[in-house]
mmCIF file of C-alpha atoms in Angstrom:
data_model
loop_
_atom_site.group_PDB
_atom_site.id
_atom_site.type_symbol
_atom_site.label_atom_id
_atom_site.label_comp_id
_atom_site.label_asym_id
_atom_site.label_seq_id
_atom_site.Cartn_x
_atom_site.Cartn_y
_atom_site.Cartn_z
ATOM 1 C CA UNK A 1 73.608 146.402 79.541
ATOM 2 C CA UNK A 2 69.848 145.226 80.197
ATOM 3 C CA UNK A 3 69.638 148.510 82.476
ATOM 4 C CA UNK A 4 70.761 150.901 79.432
ATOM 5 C CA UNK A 5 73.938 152.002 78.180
ATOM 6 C CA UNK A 6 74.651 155.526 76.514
ATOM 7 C CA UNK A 7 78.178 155.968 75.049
ATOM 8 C CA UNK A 8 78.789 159.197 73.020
ATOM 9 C CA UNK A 9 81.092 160.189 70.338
ATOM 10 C CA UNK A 10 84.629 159.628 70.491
ATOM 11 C CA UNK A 11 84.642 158.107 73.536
ATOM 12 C CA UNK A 12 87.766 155.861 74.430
ATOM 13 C CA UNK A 13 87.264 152.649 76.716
ATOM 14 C CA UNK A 14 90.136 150.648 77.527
ATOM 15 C CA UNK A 15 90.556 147.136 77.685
ATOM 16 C CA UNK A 16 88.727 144.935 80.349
ATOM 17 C CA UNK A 17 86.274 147.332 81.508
ATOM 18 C CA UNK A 18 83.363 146.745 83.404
ATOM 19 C CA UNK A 19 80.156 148.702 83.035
ATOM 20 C CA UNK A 20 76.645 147.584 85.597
ATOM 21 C CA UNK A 21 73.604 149.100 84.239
ATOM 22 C CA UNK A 22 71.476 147.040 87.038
ATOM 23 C CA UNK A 23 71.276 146.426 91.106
ATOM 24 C CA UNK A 24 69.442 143.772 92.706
ATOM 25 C CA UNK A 25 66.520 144.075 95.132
ATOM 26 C CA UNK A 26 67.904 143.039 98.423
ATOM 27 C CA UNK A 27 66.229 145.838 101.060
ATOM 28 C CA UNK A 28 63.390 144.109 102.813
ATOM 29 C CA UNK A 29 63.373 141.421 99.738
ATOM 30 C CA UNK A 30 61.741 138.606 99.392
ATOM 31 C CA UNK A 31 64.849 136.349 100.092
ATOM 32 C CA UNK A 32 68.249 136.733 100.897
ATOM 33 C CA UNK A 33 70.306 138.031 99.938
ATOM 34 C CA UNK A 34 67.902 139.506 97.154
ATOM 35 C CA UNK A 35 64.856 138.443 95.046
ATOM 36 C CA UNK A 36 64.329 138.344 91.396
ATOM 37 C CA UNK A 37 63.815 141.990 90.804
ATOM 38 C CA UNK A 38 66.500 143.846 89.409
ATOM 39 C CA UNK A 39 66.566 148.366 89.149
ATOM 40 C CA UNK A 40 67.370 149.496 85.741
ATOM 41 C CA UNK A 41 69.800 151.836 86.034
ATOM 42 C CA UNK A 42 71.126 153.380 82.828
ATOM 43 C CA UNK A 43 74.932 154.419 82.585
ATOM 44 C CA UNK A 44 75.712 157.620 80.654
ATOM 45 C CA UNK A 45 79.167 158.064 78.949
ATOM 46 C CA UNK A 46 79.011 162.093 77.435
ATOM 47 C CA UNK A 47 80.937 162.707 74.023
ATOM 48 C CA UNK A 48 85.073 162.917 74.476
ATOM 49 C CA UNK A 49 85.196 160.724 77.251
ATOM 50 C CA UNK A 50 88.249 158.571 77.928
ATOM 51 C CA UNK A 51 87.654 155.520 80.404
ATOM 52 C CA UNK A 52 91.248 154.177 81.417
ATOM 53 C CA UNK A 53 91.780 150.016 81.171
ATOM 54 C CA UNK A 54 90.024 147.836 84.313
ATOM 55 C CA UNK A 55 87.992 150.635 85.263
ATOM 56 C CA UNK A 56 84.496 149.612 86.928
ATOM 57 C CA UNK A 57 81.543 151.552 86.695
ATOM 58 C CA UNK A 58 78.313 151.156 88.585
ATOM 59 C CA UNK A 59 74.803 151.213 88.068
ATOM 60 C CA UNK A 60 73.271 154.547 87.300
ATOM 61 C CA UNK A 61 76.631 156.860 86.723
ATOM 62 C CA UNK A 62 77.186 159.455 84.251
ATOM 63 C CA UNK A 63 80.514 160.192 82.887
ATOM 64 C CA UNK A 64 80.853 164.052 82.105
ATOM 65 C CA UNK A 65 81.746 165.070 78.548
ATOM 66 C CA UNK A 66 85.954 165.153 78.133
ATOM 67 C CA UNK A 67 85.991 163.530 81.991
ATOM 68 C CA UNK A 68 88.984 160.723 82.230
ATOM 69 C CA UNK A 69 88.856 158.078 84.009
ATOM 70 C CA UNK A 70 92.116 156.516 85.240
ATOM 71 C CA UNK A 71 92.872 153.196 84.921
ATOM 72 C CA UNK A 72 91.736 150.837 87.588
ATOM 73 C CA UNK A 73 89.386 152.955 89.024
ATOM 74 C CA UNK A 74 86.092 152.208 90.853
ATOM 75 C CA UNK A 75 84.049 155.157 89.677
ATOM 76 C CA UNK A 76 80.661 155.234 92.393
ATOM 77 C CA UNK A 77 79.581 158.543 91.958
ATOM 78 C CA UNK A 78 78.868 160.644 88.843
ATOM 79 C CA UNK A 79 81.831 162.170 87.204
ATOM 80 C CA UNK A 80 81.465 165.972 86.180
ATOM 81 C CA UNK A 81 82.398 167.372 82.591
ATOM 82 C CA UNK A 82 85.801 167.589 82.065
ATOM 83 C CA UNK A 83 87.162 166.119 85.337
ATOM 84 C CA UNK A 84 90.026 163.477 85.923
ATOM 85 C CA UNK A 85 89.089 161.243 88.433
ATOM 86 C CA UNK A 86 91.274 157.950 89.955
ATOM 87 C CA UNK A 87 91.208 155.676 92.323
ATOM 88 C CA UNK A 88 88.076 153.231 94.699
ATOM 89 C CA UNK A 89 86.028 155.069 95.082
ATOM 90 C CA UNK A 90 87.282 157.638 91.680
ATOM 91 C CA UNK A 91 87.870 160.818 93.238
ATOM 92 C CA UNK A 92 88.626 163.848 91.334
ATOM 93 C CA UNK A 93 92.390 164.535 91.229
ATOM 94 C CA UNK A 94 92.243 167.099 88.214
ATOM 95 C CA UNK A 95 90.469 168.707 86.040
ATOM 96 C CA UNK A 96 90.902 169.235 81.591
ATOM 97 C CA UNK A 97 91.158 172.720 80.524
ATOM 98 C CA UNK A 98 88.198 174.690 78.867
ATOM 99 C CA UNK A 99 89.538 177.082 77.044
ATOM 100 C CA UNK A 100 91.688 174.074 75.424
ATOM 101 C CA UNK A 101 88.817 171.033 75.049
ATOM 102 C CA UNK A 102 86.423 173.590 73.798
ATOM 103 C CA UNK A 103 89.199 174.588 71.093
ATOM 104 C CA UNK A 104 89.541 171.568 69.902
ATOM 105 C CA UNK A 105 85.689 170.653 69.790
ATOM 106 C CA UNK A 106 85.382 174.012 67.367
ATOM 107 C CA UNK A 107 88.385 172.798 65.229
ATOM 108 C CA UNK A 108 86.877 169.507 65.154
ATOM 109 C CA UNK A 109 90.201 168.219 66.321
ATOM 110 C CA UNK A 110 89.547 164.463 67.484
ATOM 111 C CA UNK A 111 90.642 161.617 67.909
ATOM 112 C CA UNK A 112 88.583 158.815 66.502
ATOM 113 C CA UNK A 113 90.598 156.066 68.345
ATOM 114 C CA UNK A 114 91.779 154.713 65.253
ATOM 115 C CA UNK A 115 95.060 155.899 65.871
ATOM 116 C CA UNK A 116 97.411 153.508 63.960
ATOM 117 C CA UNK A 117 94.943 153.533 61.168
ATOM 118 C CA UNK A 118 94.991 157.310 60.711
ATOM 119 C CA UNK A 119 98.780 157.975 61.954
ATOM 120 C CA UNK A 120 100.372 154.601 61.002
ATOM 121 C CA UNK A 121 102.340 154.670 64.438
ATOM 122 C CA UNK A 122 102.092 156.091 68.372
ATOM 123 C CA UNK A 123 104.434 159.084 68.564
ATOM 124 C CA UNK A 124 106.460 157.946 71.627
ATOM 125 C CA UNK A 125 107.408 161.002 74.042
ATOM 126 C CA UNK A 126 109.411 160.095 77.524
ATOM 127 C CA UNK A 127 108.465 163.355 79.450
ATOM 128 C CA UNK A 128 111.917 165.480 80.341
ATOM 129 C CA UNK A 129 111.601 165.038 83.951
ATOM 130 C CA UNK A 130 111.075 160.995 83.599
ATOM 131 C CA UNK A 131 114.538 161.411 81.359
ATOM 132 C CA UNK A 132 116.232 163.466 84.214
ATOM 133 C CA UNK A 133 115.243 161.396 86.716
ATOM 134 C CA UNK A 134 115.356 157.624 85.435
ATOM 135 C CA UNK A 135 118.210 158.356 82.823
ATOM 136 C CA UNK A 136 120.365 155.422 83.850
ATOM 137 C CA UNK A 137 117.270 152.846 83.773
ATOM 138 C CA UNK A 138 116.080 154.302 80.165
ATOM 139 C CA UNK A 139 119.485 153.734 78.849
ATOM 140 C CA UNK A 140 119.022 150.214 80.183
ATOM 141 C CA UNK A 141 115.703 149.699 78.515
ATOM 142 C CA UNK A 142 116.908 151.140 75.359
ATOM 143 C CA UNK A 143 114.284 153.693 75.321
ATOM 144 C CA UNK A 144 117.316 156.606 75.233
ATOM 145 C CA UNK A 145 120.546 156.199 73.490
ATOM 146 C CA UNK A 146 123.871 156.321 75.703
ATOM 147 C CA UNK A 147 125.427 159.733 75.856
ATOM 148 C CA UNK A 148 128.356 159.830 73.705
ATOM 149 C CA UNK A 149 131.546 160.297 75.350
ATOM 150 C CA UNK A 150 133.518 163.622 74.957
ATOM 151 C CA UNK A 151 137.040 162.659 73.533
ATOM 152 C CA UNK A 152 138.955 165.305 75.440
ATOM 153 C CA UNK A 153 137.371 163.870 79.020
ATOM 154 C CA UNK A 154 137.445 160.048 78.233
ATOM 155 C CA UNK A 155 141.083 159.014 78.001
ATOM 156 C CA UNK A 156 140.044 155.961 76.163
ATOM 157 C CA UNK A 157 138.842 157.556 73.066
ATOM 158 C CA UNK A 158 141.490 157.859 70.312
ATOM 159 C CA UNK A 159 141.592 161.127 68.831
#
């Protein structure tokens, strides 16, 4: 962090991250493939920010306020307010709504990434259309019980 390092409030930065806040001099240095001088370049990381686990950021980026960053990604250019970005180079794929983020700022609903301290637990959701499609496989894992058989279609059930 020698070339600066901003992070706002409530960000969230997942594990094994990488943040550069400095390049080396290596156009027309004095050797190759660069000298001793380094460019301070600050990174900025704006309030309600949520930077995924191994993402890499370089020298000199700014990370708009609510923007996500998806895990693994190789973000090279600045990210604008509210936008989800993913992938090397981090492109924007979506964006956060407004009208919802800036709800939440003015009910000072956030999340202060102390989850299990505040909530004691994760609430664990398995969207419908990951049910619908994977039902078989979830049943395996044991994240969804096994239907229960209807007596008057299963022979095998006494009744």
């Amino acid at each position: 962090s020698v070339g600066g390092l901003h992070i706002g409030n409530y960000v969230g930065i997942g594990y094994n991250c990488m943040i550069v806040t400095f390049n080396h001099a290596y156009r027309n240095s004095e050797t190759i493939p660069y000298d001793n001088r380094i460019f301070l370049q600050p990174v900025i990381i704006r309030d309600f920010a949520w930077i995924g686990f191994n993402v890499n950021i370089l020298p000199g980026i700014e990370i708009g306020e609510g923007a996500i960053v998806a895990m693994g990604s190789v973000v090279t250019k600045n990210v604008p307010p509210l936008a989800i970005v993913m992938g090397n180079p981090a492109t924007v794929i979506g964006r956060r709504s407004e009208q919802h983020f800036e709800k939440c700022k003015a009910e000072a609903k956030t999340n202060p990434n102390r989850i299990l301290e505040i909530f004691g637990k994760f609430e664990e959701i398995i969207p419908i259309m990951t049910q619908k499609r994977y039902s078989k496989e979830l049943q395996d894992l044991g994240l969804v019980p096994e239907p229960a058989a209807d007596p008057l279609i299963d022979p095998e059930i006494e009744g």
